[in-house]
GROMACS .gro file of C-alpha atoms in nm:
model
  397
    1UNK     CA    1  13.006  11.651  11.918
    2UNK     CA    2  13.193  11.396  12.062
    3UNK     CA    3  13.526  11.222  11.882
    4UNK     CA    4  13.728  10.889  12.031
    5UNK     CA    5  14.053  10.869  11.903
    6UNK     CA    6  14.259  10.526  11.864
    7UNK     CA    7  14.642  10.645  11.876
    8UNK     CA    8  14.942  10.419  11.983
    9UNK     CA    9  15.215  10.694  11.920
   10UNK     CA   10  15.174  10.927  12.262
   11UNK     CA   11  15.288  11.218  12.135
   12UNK     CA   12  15.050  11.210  11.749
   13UNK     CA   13  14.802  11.111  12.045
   14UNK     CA   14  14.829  11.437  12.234
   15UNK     CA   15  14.853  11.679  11.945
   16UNK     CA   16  14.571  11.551  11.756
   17UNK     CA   17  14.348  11.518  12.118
   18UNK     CA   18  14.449  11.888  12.165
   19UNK     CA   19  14.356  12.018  11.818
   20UNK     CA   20  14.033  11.868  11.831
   21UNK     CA   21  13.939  12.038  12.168
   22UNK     CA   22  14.052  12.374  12.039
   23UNK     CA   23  13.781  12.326  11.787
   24UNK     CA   24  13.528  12.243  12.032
   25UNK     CA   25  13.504  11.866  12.002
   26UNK     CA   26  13.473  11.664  12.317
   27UNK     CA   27  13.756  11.397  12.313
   28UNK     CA   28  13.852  11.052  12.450
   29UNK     CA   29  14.188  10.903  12.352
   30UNK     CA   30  14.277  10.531  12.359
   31UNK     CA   31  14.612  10.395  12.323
   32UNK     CA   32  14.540  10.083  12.167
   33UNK     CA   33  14.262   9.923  12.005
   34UNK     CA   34  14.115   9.730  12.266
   35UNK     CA   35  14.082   9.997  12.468
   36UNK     CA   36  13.910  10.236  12.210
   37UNK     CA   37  13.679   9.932  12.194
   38UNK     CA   38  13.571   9.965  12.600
   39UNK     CA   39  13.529  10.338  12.531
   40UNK     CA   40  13.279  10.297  12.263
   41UNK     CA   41  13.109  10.071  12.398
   42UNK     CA   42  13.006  10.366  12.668
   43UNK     CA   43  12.859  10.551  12.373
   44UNK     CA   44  12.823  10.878  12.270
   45UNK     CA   45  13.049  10.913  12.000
   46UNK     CA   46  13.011  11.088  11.665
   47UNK     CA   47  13.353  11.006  11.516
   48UNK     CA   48  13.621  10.761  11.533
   49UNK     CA   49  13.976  10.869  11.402
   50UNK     CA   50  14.139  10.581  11.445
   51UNK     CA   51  14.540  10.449  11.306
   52UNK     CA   52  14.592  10.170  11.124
   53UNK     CA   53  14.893  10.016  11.350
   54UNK     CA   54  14.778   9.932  11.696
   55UNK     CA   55  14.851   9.662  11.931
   56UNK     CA   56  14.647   9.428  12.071
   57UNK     CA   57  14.329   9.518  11.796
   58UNK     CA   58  14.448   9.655  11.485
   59UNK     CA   59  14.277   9.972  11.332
   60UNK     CA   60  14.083   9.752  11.072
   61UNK     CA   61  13.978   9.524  11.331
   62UNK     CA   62  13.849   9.789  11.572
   63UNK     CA   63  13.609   9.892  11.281
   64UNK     CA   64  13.470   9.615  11.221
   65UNK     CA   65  13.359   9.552  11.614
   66UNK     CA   66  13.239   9.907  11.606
   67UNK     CA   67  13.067   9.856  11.314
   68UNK     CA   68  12.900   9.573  11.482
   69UNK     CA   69  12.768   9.691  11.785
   70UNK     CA   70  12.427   9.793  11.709
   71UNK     CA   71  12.398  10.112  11.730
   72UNK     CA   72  12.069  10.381  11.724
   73UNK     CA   73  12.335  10.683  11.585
   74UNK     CA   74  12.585  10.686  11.305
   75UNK     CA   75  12.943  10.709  11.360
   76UNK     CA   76  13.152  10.789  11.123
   77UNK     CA   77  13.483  10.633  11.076
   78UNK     CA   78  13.828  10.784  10.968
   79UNK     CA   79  14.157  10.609  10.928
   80UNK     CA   80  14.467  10.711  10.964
   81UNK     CA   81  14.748  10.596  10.749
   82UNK     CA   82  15.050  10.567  10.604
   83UNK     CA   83  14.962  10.293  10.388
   84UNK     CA   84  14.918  10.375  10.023
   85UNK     CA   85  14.838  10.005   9.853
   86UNK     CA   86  14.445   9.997   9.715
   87UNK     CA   87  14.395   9.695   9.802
   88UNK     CA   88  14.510   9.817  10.134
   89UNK     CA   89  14.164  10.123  10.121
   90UNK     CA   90  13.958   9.871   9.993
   91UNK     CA   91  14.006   9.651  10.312
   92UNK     CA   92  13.978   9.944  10.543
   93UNK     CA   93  13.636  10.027  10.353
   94UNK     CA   94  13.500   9.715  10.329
   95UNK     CA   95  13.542   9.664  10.689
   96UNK     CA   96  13.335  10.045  10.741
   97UNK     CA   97  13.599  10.309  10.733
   98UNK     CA   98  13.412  10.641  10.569
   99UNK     CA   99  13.719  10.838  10.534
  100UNK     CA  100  14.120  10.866  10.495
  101UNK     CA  101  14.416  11.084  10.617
  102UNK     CA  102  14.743  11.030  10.538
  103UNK     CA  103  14.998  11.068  10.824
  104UNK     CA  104  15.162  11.305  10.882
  105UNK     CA  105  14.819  11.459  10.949
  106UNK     CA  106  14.775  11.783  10.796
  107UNK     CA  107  14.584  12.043  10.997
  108UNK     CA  108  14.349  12.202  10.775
  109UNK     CA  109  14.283  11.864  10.572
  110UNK     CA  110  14.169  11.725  10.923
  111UNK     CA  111  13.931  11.986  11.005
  112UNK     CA  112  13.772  12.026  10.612
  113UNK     CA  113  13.766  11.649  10.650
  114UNK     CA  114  13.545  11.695  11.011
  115UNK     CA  115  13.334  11.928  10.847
  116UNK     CA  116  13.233  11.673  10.555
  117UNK     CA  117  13.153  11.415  10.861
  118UNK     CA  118  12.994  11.712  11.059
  119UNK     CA  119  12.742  11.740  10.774
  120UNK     CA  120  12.703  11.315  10.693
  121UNK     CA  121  12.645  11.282  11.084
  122UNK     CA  122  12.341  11.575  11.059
  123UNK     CA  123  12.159  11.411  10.759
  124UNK     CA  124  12.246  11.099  10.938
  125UNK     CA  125  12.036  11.214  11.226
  126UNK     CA  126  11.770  11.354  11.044
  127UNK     CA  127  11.716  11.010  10.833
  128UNK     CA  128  11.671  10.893  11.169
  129UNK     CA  129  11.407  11.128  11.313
  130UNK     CA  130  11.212  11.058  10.959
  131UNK     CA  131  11.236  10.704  10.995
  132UNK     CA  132  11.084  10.681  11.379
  133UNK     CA  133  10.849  10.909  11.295
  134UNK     CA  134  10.772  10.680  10.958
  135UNK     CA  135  10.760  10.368  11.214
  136UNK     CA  136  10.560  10.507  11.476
  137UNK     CA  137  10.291  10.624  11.171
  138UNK     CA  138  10.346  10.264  11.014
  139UNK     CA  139  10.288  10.079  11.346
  140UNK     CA  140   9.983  10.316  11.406
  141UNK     CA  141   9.823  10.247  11.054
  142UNK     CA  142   9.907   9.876  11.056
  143UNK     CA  143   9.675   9.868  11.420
  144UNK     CA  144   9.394  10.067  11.248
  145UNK     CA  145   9.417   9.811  10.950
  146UNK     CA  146   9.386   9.541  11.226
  147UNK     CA  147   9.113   9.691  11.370
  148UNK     CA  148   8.934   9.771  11.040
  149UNK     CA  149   8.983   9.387  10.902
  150UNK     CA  150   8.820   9.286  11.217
  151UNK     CA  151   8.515   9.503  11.157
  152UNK     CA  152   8.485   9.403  10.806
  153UNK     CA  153   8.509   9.009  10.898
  154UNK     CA  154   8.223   9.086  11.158
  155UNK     CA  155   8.009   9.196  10.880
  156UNK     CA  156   8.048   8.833  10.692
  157UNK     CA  157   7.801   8.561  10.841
  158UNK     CA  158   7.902   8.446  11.156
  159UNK     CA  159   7.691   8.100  11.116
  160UNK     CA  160   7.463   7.938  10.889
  161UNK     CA  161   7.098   8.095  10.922
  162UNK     CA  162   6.870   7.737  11.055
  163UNK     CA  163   6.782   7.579  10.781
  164UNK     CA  164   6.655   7.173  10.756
  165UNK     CA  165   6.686   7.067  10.369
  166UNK     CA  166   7.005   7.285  10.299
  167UNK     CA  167   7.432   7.275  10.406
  168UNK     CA  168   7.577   7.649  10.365
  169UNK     CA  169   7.972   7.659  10.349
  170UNK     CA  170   8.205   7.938  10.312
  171UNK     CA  171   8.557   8.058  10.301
  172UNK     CA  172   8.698   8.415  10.283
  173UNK     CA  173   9.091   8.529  10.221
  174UNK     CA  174   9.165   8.855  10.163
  175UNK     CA  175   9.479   8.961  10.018
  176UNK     CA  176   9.554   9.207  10.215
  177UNK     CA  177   9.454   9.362  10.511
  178UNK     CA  178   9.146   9.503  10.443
  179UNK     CA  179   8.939   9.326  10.119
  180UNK     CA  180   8.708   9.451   9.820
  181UNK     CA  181   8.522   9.147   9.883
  182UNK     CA  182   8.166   9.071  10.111
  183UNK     CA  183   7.927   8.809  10.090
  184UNK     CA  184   7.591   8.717  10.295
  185UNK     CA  185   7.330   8.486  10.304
  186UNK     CA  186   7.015   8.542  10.537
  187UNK     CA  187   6.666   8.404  10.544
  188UNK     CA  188   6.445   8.706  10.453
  189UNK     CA  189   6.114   8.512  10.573
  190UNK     CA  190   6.000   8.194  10.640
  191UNK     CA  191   5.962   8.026  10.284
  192UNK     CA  192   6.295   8.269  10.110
  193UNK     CA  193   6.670   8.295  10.175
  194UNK     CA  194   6.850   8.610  10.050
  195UNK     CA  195   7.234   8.522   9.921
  196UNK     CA  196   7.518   8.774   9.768
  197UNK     CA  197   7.904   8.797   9.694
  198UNK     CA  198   8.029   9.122   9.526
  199UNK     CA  199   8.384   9.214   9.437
  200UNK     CA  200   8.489   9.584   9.436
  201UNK     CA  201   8.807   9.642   9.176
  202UNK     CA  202   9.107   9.722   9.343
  203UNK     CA  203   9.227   9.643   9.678
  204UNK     CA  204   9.293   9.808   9.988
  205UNK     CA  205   9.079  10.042  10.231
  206UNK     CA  206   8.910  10.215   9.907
  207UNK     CA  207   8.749   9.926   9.816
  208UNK     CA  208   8.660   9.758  10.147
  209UNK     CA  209   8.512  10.138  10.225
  210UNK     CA  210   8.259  10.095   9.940
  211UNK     CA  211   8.226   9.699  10.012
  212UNK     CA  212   8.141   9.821  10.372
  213UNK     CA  213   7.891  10.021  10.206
  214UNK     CA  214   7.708   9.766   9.982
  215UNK     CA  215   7.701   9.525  10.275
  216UNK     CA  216   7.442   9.790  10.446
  217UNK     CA  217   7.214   9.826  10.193
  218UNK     CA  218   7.221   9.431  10.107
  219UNK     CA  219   7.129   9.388  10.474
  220UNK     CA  220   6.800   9.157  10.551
  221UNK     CA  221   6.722   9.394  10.826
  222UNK     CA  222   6.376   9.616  10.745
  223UNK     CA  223   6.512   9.939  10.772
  224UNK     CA  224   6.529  10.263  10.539
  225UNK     CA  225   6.888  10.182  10.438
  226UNK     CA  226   6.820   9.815  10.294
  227UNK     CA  227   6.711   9.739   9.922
  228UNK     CA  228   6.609   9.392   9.987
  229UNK     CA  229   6.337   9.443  10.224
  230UNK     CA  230   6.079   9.701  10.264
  231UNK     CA  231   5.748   9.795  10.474
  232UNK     CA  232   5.399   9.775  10.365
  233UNK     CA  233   5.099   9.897  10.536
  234UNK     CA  234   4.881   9.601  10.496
  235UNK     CA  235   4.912   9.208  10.536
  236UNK     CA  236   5.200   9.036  10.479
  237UNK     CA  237   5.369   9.370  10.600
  238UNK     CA  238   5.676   9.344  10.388
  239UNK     CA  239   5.787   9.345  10.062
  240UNK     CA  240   6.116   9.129   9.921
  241UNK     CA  241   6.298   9.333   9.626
  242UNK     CA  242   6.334   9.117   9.297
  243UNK     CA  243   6.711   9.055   9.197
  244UNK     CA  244   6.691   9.295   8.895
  245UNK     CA  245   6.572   9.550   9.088
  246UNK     CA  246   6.858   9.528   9.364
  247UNK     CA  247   7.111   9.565   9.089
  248UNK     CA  248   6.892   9.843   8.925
  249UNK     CA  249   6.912  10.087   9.252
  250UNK     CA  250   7.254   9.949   9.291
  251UNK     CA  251   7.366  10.072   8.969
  252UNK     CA  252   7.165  10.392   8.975
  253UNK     CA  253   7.324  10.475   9.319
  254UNK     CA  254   7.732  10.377   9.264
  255UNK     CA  255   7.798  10.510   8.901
  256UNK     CA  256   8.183  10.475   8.778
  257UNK     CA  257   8.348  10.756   8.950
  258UNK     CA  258   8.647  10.879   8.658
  259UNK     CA  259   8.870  10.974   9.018
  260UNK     CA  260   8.865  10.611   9.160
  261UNK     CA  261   8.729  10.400   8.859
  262UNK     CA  262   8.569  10.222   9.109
  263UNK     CA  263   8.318   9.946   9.028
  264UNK     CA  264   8.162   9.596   9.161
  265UNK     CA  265   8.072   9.245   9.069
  266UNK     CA  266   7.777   9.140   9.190
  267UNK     CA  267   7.550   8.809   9.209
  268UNK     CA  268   7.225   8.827   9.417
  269UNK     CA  269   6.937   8.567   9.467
  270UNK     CA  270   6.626   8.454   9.582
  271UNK     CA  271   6.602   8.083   9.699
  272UNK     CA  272   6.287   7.934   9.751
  273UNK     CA  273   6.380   7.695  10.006
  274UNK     CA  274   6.066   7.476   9.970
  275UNK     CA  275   6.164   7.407   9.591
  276UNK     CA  276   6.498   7.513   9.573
  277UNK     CA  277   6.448   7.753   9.277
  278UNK     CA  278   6.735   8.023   9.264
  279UNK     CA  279   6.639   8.304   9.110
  280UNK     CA  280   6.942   8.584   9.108
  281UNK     CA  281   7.137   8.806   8.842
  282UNK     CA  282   7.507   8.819   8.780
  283UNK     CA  283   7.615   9.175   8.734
  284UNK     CA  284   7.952   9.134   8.553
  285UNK     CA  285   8.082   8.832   8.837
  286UNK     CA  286   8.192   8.446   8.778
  287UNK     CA  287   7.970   8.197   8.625
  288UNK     CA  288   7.809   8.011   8.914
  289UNK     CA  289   7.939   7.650   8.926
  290UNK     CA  290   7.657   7.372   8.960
  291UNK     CA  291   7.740   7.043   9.056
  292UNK     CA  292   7.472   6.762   9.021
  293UNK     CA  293   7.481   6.442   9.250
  294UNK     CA  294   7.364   6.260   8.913
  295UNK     CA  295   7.395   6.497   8.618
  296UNK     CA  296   7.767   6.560   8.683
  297UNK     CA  297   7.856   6.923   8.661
  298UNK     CA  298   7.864   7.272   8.454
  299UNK     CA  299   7.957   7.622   8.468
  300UNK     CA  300   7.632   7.871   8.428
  301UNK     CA  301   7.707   8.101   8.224
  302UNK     CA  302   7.489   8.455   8.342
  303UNK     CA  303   7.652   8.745   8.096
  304UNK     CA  304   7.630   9.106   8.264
  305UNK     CA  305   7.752   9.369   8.321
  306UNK     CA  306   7.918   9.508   8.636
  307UNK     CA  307   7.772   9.756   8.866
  308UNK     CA  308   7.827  10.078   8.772
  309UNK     CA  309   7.995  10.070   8.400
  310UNK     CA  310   7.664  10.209   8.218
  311UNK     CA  311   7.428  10.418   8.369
  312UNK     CA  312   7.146  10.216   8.166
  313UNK     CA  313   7.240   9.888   8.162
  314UNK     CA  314   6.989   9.659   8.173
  315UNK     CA  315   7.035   9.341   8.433
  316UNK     CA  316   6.833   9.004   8.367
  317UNK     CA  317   6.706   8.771   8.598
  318UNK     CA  318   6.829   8.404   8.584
  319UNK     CA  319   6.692   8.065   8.752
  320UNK     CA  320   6.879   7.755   8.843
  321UNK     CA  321   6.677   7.507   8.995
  322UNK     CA  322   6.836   7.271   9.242
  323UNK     CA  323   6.749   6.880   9.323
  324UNK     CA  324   6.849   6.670   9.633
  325UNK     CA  325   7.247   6.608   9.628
  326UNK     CA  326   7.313   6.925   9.410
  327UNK     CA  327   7.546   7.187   9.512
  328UNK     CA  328   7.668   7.499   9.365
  329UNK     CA  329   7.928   7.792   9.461
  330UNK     CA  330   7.954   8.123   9.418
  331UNK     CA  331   8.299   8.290   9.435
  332UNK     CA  332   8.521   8.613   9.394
  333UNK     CA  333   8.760   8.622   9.034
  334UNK     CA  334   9.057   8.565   9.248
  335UNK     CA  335   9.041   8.199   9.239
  336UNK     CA  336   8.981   8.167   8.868
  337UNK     CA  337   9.224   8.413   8.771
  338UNK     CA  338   9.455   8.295   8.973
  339UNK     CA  339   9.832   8.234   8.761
  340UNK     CA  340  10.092   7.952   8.811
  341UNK     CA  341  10.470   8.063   8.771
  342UNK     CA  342  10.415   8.049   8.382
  343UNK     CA  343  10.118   8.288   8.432
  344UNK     CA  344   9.848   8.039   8.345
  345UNK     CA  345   9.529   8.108   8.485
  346UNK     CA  346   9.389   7.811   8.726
  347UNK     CA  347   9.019   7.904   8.488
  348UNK     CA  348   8.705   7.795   8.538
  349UNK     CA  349   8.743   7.461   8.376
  350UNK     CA  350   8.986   7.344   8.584
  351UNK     CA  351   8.769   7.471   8.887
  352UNK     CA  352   8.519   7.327   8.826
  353UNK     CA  353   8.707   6.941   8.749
  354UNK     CA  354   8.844   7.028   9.099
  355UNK     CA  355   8.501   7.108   9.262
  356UNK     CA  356   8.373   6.776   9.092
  357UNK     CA  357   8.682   6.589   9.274
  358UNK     CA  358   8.530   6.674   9.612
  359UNK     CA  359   8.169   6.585   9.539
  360UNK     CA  360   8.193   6.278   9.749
  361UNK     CA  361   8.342   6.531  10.044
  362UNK     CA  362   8.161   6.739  10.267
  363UNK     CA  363   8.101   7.095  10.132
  364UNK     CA  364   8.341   7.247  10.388
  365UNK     CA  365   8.624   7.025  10.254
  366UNK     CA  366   8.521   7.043   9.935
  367UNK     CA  367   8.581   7.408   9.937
  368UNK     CA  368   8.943   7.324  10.133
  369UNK     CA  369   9.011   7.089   9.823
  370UNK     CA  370   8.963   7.435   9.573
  371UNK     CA  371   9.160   7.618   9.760
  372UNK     CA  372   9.460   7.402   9.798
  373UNK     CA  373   9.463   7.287   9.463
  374UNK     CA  374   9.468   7.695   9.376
  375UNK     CA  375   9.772   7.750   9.579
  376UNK     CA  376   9.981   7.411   9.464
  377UNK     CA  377   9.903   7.549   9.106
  378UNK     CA  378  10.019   7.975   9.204
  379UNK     CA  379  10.323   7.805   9.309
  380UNK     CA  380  10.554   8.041   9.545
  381UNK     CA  381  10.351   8.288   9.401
  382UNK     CA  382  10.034   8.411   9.605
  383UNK     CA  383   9.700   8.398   9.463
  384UNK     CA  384   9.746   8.821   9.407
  385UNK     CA  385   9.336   8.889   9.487
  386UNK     CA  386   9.123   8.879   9.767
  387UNK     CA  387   8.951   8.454   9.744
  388UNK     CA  388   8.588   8.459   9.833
  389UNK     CA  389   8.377   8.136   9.826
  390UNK     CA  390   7.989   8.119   9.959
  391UNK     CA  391   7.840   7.750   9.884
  392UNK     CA  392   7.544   7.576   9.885
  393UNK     CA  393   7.400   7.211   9.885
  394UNK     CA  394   7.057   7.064   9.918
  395UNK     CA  395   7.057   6.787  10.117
  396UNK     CA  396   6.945   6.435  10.008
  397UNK     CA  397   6.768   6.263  10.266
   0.00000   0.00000   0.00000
């Protein structure tokens, strides 16, 4: 272990440099402050025993540039004094000093009083290791996050399937990295497009794992994994699950797990695009919002209960018909539940007044409108919960 030593007085210098090496320190010795300052600067020193009383860059003052100088090891600081005022120690601590000795030094003080740094330095170092090695596994997870909240934003639509009559918006924040929330819409044939949104509980890789999930069996693709599509053996070849039977598998197949208490929201629909019948059910999620170009607006209320709270619950299939000029939008509790500073919830009220505001907007910026309105009403606060909108408007030609 290495030890610099700020002296003035040659011959305290010499005595205490010689003491030190007989205990098998390595030792520099500087006669004044500013030169103990060049010598550190070198680095490689565990301890600094430095007196008060130096020219050209008092003790005090040498502390505070070595304290500093960033530095990737601790050293640790004693003074040496004659000085006896507290407000004198408090100076000399506030400015980084660890220890004391009073002068004349006494010999077996000194080297109980090394020991004590000996062992500070060691946990020091060991803080250290842990904390690179916590970093390196930080910086490692945080990339894997990354990478993770790139694959689950690849499994949200990339573009609006082709459609002539209908505008499809959409808008997805998670709160984190990774988000309980997914959402879709697809046309499953020629006359019928397939829409969901579904919010796990909880946030974090848990529940973007099981939204992950649930985005593979709600696919539109005819395979043996997906609910919403299956193969006949005779004309038309294909059959499209009904809403209530989606949520019916879906509940069978993700019961409440007591280790991770782990359920979902859910809305899924049918939309006949010829007469722009919806026909979906709302397991446990937010009221759909249904804006009319001439009826004005309401909040449709569907009551049910989440996926996976009782094995036998029963899900029931609701219609809302849409006209020319009508929109409506489908979103995640986030935005609703949102609180300002006074913990008010933004509530669906006051969403859908907002949503009305925009009707003379495009979708896209009516959807921009909600969502700025949410975060001048959180305040400095953050919304808290992942914000997932999917909407929808039939166009009026």
């Amino acid at each position: 272990m290495k030890i610099l030593i700020a002296e003035d007085d040659m011959v305290s210098r010499k005595v205490l440099q010689r003491t030190l090496e007989k205990w098998d320190y390595k030792v520099d010795a500087a006669e004044d402050g500013m030169e103990a300052l060049e010598l550190y600067r070198q680095g490689g020193y565990s301890i600094l025993i430095t007196d008060w009383m130096l020219p050209r860059m008092d003790g005090v003052q040498l502390v505070e540039q070595v304290r500093s100088i960033e530095c990737k090891d601790y050293v640790y600081i004693v003074m040496l004094t004659a000085k006896s005022a507290k407000y004198e120690f408090i100076e000399a601590m506030e400015a980084g000093a660890d220890d004391f000795l009073s002068k004349p030094l006494d010999r077996e003080e000194l080297r109980v009083r090394l020991q004590a740094a000996r062992r500070v330095i060691d946990l020091e170092r060991q803080l250290s290791a842990q904390n690179e090695v916590l970093t390196e596994n930080n910086v490692r997870m945080k990339h894997d996050l990354e990478a993770a909240a790139r694959i689950q934003v690849s499994l949200l639509p990339d573009s609006p399937p082709p459609l002539e009559n209908y505008e499809i918006d959409w808008r997805f924040n998670p709160c984190d990295e990774l988000a309980g929330d997914i959402f879709n819409v697809f046309n499953l044939d020629e006359d019928t497009m397939g829409l969901y949104l579904l919010d796990v509980s909880g946030h974090g890789v848990s529940a973007a794992l099981l939204a992950v999930t649930l985005s593979r069996l709600l696919s539109p693709v005819m395979d043996t994994a997906s609910l919403l599509k299956r193969r006949l053996r005779e004309d038309p070849w294909y059959h499209l699950t009904e809403p209530v039977e989606v949520a019916d598998q879906l509940n069978k197949r993700f019961q409440l797990d007591p280790e991770n208490s782990q359920y979902f929201t859910l809305i899924y629909g049918l939309l006949n695009k010829r007469t722009g019948e919806l026909r979906y059910i709302s397991a446990g999620h937010p009221a759909i919002i249904h804006l009319s170009k001439y009826e004005g607006g309401k909040v449709v209320d569907a009551p049910g209960i989440p996926i996976g709270i009782m094995e036998n619950s029963v899900f029931e299939e609701y219609n809302l018909q849409l006209k020319p000029g009508d929109r409506f939008y489908i979103y995640s509790d986030g935005i609703a539940e949102a609180e300002s500073v006074q913990s008010e919830q933004f509530g669906t009220v006051r969403l859908m007044e907002t949503l009305q505001e925009g009707m003379n907007c495009s979708l896209g910026s009516s959807i921009e409108l909600m969502l700025s309105k949410v975060d001048e009403w959180c305040g400095h606060r953050s919304v808290g919960d992942d914000v997932s909108v999917l909407a929808m408007e039939m166009k009026d030609h």
